[in-house]
Amino acid sequence: MNNSLSTLELLSNELLINIFRYLNTVDIFQSFYNLNFRFNTTIQSLDNHHLTISENNYKINFNVFSHYINSLTITGEIDINLYYFKNIRHLILHFPSTKLLEQLNYNILPHLEYLSIPDMLFGMSPIYQKIFSSTFPNLKSCNLYGFETIETILTWTQTASLRILKIGLIDYHVYKSILHACPNLYYFKLKMFQSYLKLSNIYEHFNLKKLEIHSDINDWYYNDQLIDIFLQCVPNLEQLSIDRIISVSKIVELIPDYNWLASIISLHLSSLQYFNFCLHLEYHYEVLQFLSTEIRRLLRQLFFNAHQNHYQSRFIIT
């Protein structure tokens, strides 16, 4: 061990830093920390300490080095006190416990810049609303696409720093509240919930440039009305992606006069540069023959004819 240590000590700080970047954070601290002042200083200078906590290692004493962790991933319903990780800027939670979610606030995580909870969570609406009512002044990116909720969020704290947001099922009222609370939002990905409430009081957000809408609403014409109102709020949009679903049995009635959102885009999005449309077909094996090459070709032709090269467009059938 002494010979190995002596050999390492002959290396420059730059080489030591490069070596440490390939090692697990736990191994770095357990093997090299507190050996001498130089190693301590070098390890502390690293700005990419990442730690993954799972059922395999959650009993390790992380308190010794937790305040040096910049990026933290927690997998499973593990009860960890996030107070010891006050300096983290990047947090990913896979299937977290309610106790863990309840710790998501500024007092515990004052430097948080990225939050991701990507997995499907059910019955979490109170926690969902708690997250949005918290204040994270440094938060730049938030991925809550796995949350499945249709409840209107009444309180969304002003979050001027937020630039990227991915979120689960929301209606127009939540959509409008988010745009109002996040004036610098650049990229917004959402799942659209079919709302029967009166849609009024359009709020315009001028900084959003990229919008992705996923919709499972089978009523296409009503869905178009919702998309119309959503797009009225973002006049400076440059990239639009629509992900929709339709039953194969309804394609015949759709084909003759549907204009594939071209009129809505023309009316509201004069700055649009890219339009992606992904069409998911629902079918049973007994009607599989209906999905002929000719039908697919016709759908593509009608789509591109509708948009007539006013912007770059892409049409995907799955």
Coordinates of C-alpha atoms in Angstrom, one line a residue:
M1 CA 0.0 0.0 0.0
N2 CA 2.8 2.4 0.8
N3 CA 4.5 1.7 -2.5
S4 CA 1.2 2.3 -4.3
L5 CA 0.6 5.5 -2.5
S6 CA 4.1 6.7 -3.2
T7 CA 3.6 6.0 -6.9
L8 CA 0.3 8.0 -6.9
E9 CA 1.9 10.9 -5.1
L10 CA 4.4 11.3 -7.9
L11 CA 1.5 12.1 -10.3
S12 CA 0.5 15.6 -10.9
N13 CA -2.8 17.0 -9.6
E14 CA -4.2 17.0 -13.1
L15 CA -3.5 13.3 -13.6
L16 CA -5.0 12.5 -10.1
I17 CA -8.1 14.4 -11.0
N18 CA -8.5 12.5 -14.3
I19 CA -8.0 9.2 -12.5
F20 CA -10.6 10.1 -9.8
R21 CA -13.2 11.0 -12.4
Y22 CA -13.3 7.3 -13.4
L23 CA -13.7 6.0 -9.9
N24 CA -16.8 5.6 -7.8
T25 CA -17.3 8.4 -5.2
V26 CA -17.6 6.0 -2.3
D27 CA -14.4 4.2 -3.3
I28 CA -12.6 7.6 -3.7
F29 CA -13.4 8.7 -0.2
Q30 CA -13.0 5.3 1.4
S31 CA -9.6 4.7 -0.2
F32 CA -7.9 8.1 -0.5
Y33 CA -9.6 10.6 1.8
N34 CA -7.7 11.6 5.0
L35 CA -4.5 10.0 3.7
N36 CA -2.8 13.4 3.6
F37 CA -3.6 17.1 3.0
R38 CA -2.9 17.0 -0.8
F39 CA -5.3 14.1 -1.4
N40 CA -8.0 15.8 0.7
T41 CA -7.6 19.0 -1.2
T42 CA -7.6 17.3 -4.6
I43 CA -10.7 15.3 -3.8
Q44 CA -12.5 18.2 -2.4
S45 CA -11.8 20.3 -5.6
L46 CA -13.7 17.8 -7.8
D47 CA -17.0 19.2 -8.9
N48 CA -18.6 16.0 -10.2
H49 CA -19.0 13.8 -7.2
H50 CA -21.9 11.6 -8.0
L51 CA -23.5 9.1 -5.7
T52 CA -26.1 6.4 -6.4
I53 CA -27.9 5.0 -3.3
S54 CA -29.9 1.8 -3.6
E55 CA -30.8 -1.2 -1.5
N56 CA -27.3 -2.6 -2.0
N57 CA -25.4 0.2 -0.3
Y58 CA -27.9 2.4 1.6
K59 CA -26.4 1.3 5.0
I60 CA -23.0 2.9 4.2
N61 CA -22.2 5.9 6.4
F62 CA -22.5 8.7 3.8
N63 CA -22.4 11.5 6.3
V64 CA -18.6 11.6 6.1
F65 CA -18.6 12.9 2.6
S66 CA -22.2 13.7 1.8
H67 CA -21.6 17.5 1.7
Y68 CA -19.2 17.0 -1.2
I69 CA -21.8 15.2 -3.4
N70 CA -23.0 17.3 -6.4
S71 CA -25.2 14.7 -8.1
L72 CA -27.4 12.2 -6.2
T73 CA -29.5 9.3 -7.5
I74 CA -31.7 7.3 -5.2
T75 CA -33.4 4.1 -6.3
G76 CA -36.3 2.6 -4.4
E77 CA -38.2 3.5 -1.2
I78 CA -35.2 4.2 0.8
D79 CA -35.4 6.6 3.7
I80 CA -32.4 9.0 3.4
N81 CA -32.1 12.3 5.2
L82 CA -31.4 14.7 2.4
Y83 CA -30.3 17.4 4.9
Y84 CA -26.9 15.8 4.7
F85 CA -26.7 16.4 1.0
K86 CA -27.3 20.2 1.1
N87 CA -24.8 20.9 -1.8
I88 CA -26.4 18.7 -4.4
R89 CA -27.4 20.3 -7.7
H90 CA -28.6 17.3 -9.6
L91 CA -31.2 14.9 -8.0
I92 CA -32.8 11.8 -9.6
L93 CA -35.4 9.8 -7.7
H94 CA -36.6 6.4 -8.9
F95 CA -39.8 5.2 -7.2
P96 CA -39.1 7.3 -4.1
S97 CA -40.9 7.0 -0.8
T98 CA -43.4 9.6 0.4
K99 CA -41.0 10.5 3.2
L100 CA -38.3 11.2 0.7
L101 CA -40.6 13.4 -1.5
E102 CA -41.6 15.4 1.5
Q103 CA -38.0 16.6 1.9
L104 CA -38.1 18.4 -1.5
N105 CA -37.9 22.0 -0.4
Y106 CA -35.5 24.9 -0.5
N107 CA -34.5 24.7 3.2
I108 CA -33.1 21.2 2.6
L109 CA -31.9 21.6 -1.0
P110 CA -30.9 25.2 -1.5
H111 CA -28.7 24.7 -4.5
L112 CA -30.9 22.3 -6.5
E113 CA -30.7 22.9 -10.3
Y114 CA -32.0 19.7 -11.8
L115 CA -34.8 17.4 -10.4
S116 CA -36.0 14.2 -12.1
I117 CA -38.6 11.8 -10.9
P118 CA -39.1 9.8 -14.1
D119 CA -41.0 6.8 -13.0
M120 CA -44.8 6.3 -12.8
L121 CA -46.2 7.3 -9.5
F122 CA -49.8 6.9 -8.5
G123 CA -51.7 8.5 -5.6
M124 CA -49.1 11.2 -5.2
S125 CA -51.2 14.3 -5.9
P126 CA -50.6 15.9 -2.5
I127 CA -46.8 15.5 -2.9
Y128 CA -47.0 16.6 -6.5
Q129 CA -48.6 19.9 -5.4
K130 CA -46.2 20.3 -2.6
I131 CA -43.3 20.2 -5.1
F132 CA -44.8 22.9 -7.2
S133 CA -45.6 25.1 -4.2
S134 CA -41.9 24.9 -3.1
T135 CA -39.4 27.5 -4.0
F136 CA -36.2 26.4 -5.7
P137 CA -34.6 29.6 -6.9
N138 CA -31.8 27.9 -8.8
L139 CA -33.9 25.1 -10.5
K140 CA -33.3 25.1 -14.2
S141 CA -34.6 21.7 -15.3
C142 CA -37.4 19.5 -13.9
N143 CA -38.6 16.1 -15.1
L144 CA -41.9 15.0 -13.5
Y145 CA -43.2 13.3 -16.6
G146 CA -43.8 10.1 -14.7
F147 CA -46.4 11.7 -12.4
E148 CA -50.0 10.8 -13.4
T149 CA -52.3 13.4 -12.0
I150 CA -55.3 15.3 -13.4
E151 CA -55.9 17.6 -10.4
T152 CA -55.5 21.3 -10.9
I153 CA -52.5 22.6 -9.1
L154 CA -53.7 25.7 -7.2
T155 CA -50.3 27.1 -6.2
W156 CA -47.2 27.3 -8.4
T157 CA -44.5 29.4 -6.9
Q158 CA -42.7 31.8 -9.3
T159 CA -39.7 30.0 -10.7
A160 CA -37.8 32.4 -13.0
S161 CA -34.8 30.1 -13.3
L162 CA -36.7 27.1 -14.7
R163 CA -35.9 26.5 -18.4
I164 CA -36.8 22.9 -19.0
L165 CA -40.0 21.2 -17.7
K166 CA -41.4 17.7 -18.3
I167 CA -44.7 17.0 -16.6
G168 CA -47.5 14.4 -16.6
L169 CA -51.2 14.8 -17.2
I170 CA -52.4 18.4 -16.9
D171 CA -55.3 20.5 -18.1
Y172 CA -55.3 24.0 -19.6
H173 CA -55.6 25.7 -16.3
V174 CA -52.4 24.1 -15.0
Y175 CA -50.7 24.7 -18.3
K176 CA -51.5 28.4 -18.0
S177 CA -50.4 28.6 -14.4
I178 CA -47.1 27.0 -15.2
L179 CA -46.5 29.5 -18.1
H180 CA -47.3 32.4 -15.8
A181 CA -45.0 31.2 -13.0
C182 CA -42.1 30.3 -15.3
P183 CA -41.5 33.3 -17.5
N184 CA -38.1 32.0 -18.8
L185 CA -39.3 28.5 -19.7
Y186 CA -37.7 27.4 -22.9
Y187 CA -38.8 23.7 -23.3
F188 CA -42.0 22.2 -22.1
K189 CA -43.1 18.6 -22.5
L190 CA -46.5 17.5 -21.2
K191 CA -49.4 15.1 -21.4
M192 CA -52.7 16.7 -22.2
F193 CA -55.7 15.9 -20.1
Q194 CA -59.2 16.3 -21.6
S195 CA -60.8 19.1 -19.6
Y196 CA -64.5 20.0 -19.9
L197 CA -64.0 23.3 -18.0
K198 CA -64.5 26.6 -19.9
L199 CA -61.3 27.6 -21.5
S200 CA -60.7 31.3 -21.4
N201 CA -58.3 34.1 -20.5
I202 CA -55.4 33.2 -22.8
Y203 CA -52.0 33.9 -21.3
E204 CA -49.2 34.5 -23.7
H205 CA -45.7 33.3 -23.0
F206 CA -43.1 34.7 -25.3
N207 CA -40.0 32.8 -24.3
L208 CA -41.1 29.2 -24.9
K209 CA -39.4 27.9 -28.0
K210 CA -40.0 24.1 -27.8
L211 CA -43.2 22.3 -26.9
E212 CA -44.1 18.6 -26.9
I213 CA -47.7 17.5 -26.4
H214 CA -48.7 13.9 -25.8
S215 CA -52.4 13.1 -26.0
D216 CA -54.4 10.0 -25.7
I217 CA -57.7 11.8 -26.4
N218 CA -59.6 9.8 -29.0
D219 CA -61.9 12.7 -30.0
W220 CA -59.6 14.3 -32.6
Y221 CA -61.7 17.4 -33.3
Y222 CA -62.1 18.2 -29.6
N223 CA -58.4 17.5 -29.2
D224 CA -57.7 20.0 -31.9
Q225 CA -59.6 22.6 -30.0
L226 CA -57.5 22.0 -26.9
I227 CA -54.3 22.1 -29.0
D228 CA -55.5 25.4 -30.6
I229 CA -55.8 27.0 -27.2
F230 CA -52.5 25.6 -25.9
L231 CA -50.7 27.0 -29.0
Q232 CA -52.3 30.5 -28.6
C233 CA -50.3 30.9 -25.5
V234 CA -46.9 30.4 -27.2
P235 CA -46.7 32.7 -30.2
N236 CA -42.9 32.5 -30.5
L237 CA -42.7 28.7 -30.6
E238 CA -40.0 27.4 -33.0
Q239 CA -40.3 23.6 -32.4
L240 CA -43.6 21.7 -32.0
S241 CA -44.0 17.9 -31.4
I242 CA -47.5 16.3 -31.3
D243 CA -47.9 12.7 -30.2
R244 CA -51.4 11.4 -30.8
I245 CA -53.3 8.1 -30.9
I246 CA -56.2 6.9 -33.1
S247 CA -58.1 3.7 -33.7
V248 CA -57.5 2.1 -37.1
S249 CA -61.3 1.9 -37.6
K250 CA -61.5 5.7 -37.5
I251 CA -58.8 6.4 -40.1
V252 CA -61.2 6.2 -43.0
E253 CA -63.4 9.0 -41.7
L254 CA -60.3 11.0 -40.7
I255 CA -58.6 10.9 -44.1
P256 CA -60.9 13.0 -46.4
D257 CA -60.9 16.5 -44.7
Y258 CA -58.4 16.5 -41.9
N259 CA -55.7 19.2 -42.3
W260 CA -53.2 17.8 -39.7
L261 CA -53.2 21.0 -37.5
A262 CA -51.9 23.1 -40.5
S263 CA -54.5 25.8 -40.1
I264 CA -54.0 26.1 -36.4
I265 CA -50.2 26.4 -36.8
S266 CA -50.6 28.9 -39.6
L267 CA -52.8 31.1 -37.4
H268 CA -50.7 31.0 -34.2
L269 CA -47.1 30.0 -34.9
S270 CA -45.5 32.3 -37.5
S271 CA -42.0 31.5 -36.1
L272 CA -42.3 27.7 -36.3
Q273 CA -39.3 26.0 -37.8
Y274 CA -39.8 22.3 -37.0
F275 CA -43.0 20.3 -36.7
N276 CA -43.0 16.6 -35.7
F277 CA -46.2 14.6 -35.7
C278 CA -46.2 11.0 -34.3
L279 CA -49.3 9.0 -35.0
H280 CA -49.9 5.8 -32.9
L281 CA -52.4 3.4 -34.4
E282 CA -54.6 1.2 -32.3
Y283 CA -55.6 -2.0 -33.9
H284 CA -56.3 -5.7 -33.4
Y285 CA -54.6 -8.4 -35.3
E286 CA -57.8 -9.2 -37.2
V287 CA -57.6 -5.8 -38.9
L288 CA -53.9 -5.8 -39.4
Q289 CA -54.3 -6.1 -43.1
F290 CA -56.1 -2.7 -43.1
L291 CA -52.7 -1.1 -42.4
S292 CA -51.6 -1.5 -46.0
T293 CA -48.6 0.2 -47.5
E294 CA -51.0 2.3 -49.6
I295 CA -52.9 3.6 -46.5
R296 CA -49.6 4.6 -44.9
R297 CA -48.4 6.3 -48.1
L298 CA -51.7 8.2 -48.4
L299 CA -51.5 9.4 -44.8
R300 CA -48.0 10.7 -45.3
Q301 CA -48.9 12.4 -48.6
L302 CA -51.9 14.2 -47.0
F303 CA -49.8 15.3 -44.0
F304 CA -47.0 16.8 -46.1
N305 CA -49.5 18.4 -48.6
A306 CA -51.2 20.1 -45.6
H307 CA -48.0 21.7 -44.4
Q308 CA -46.5 22.5 -47.8
N309 CA -42.9 23.0 -46.7
H310 CA -43.7 26.1 -44.7
Y311 CA -41.3 24.6 -42.1
Q312 CA -39.4 21.4 -41.7
S313 CA -41.9 18.7 -40.8
R314 CA -41.7 15.0 -39.9
F315 CA -44.5 12.4 -39.9
I316 CA -44.1 9.1 -38.0
I317 CA -46.6 6.2 -37.9
T318 CA -46.2 3.5 -35.2

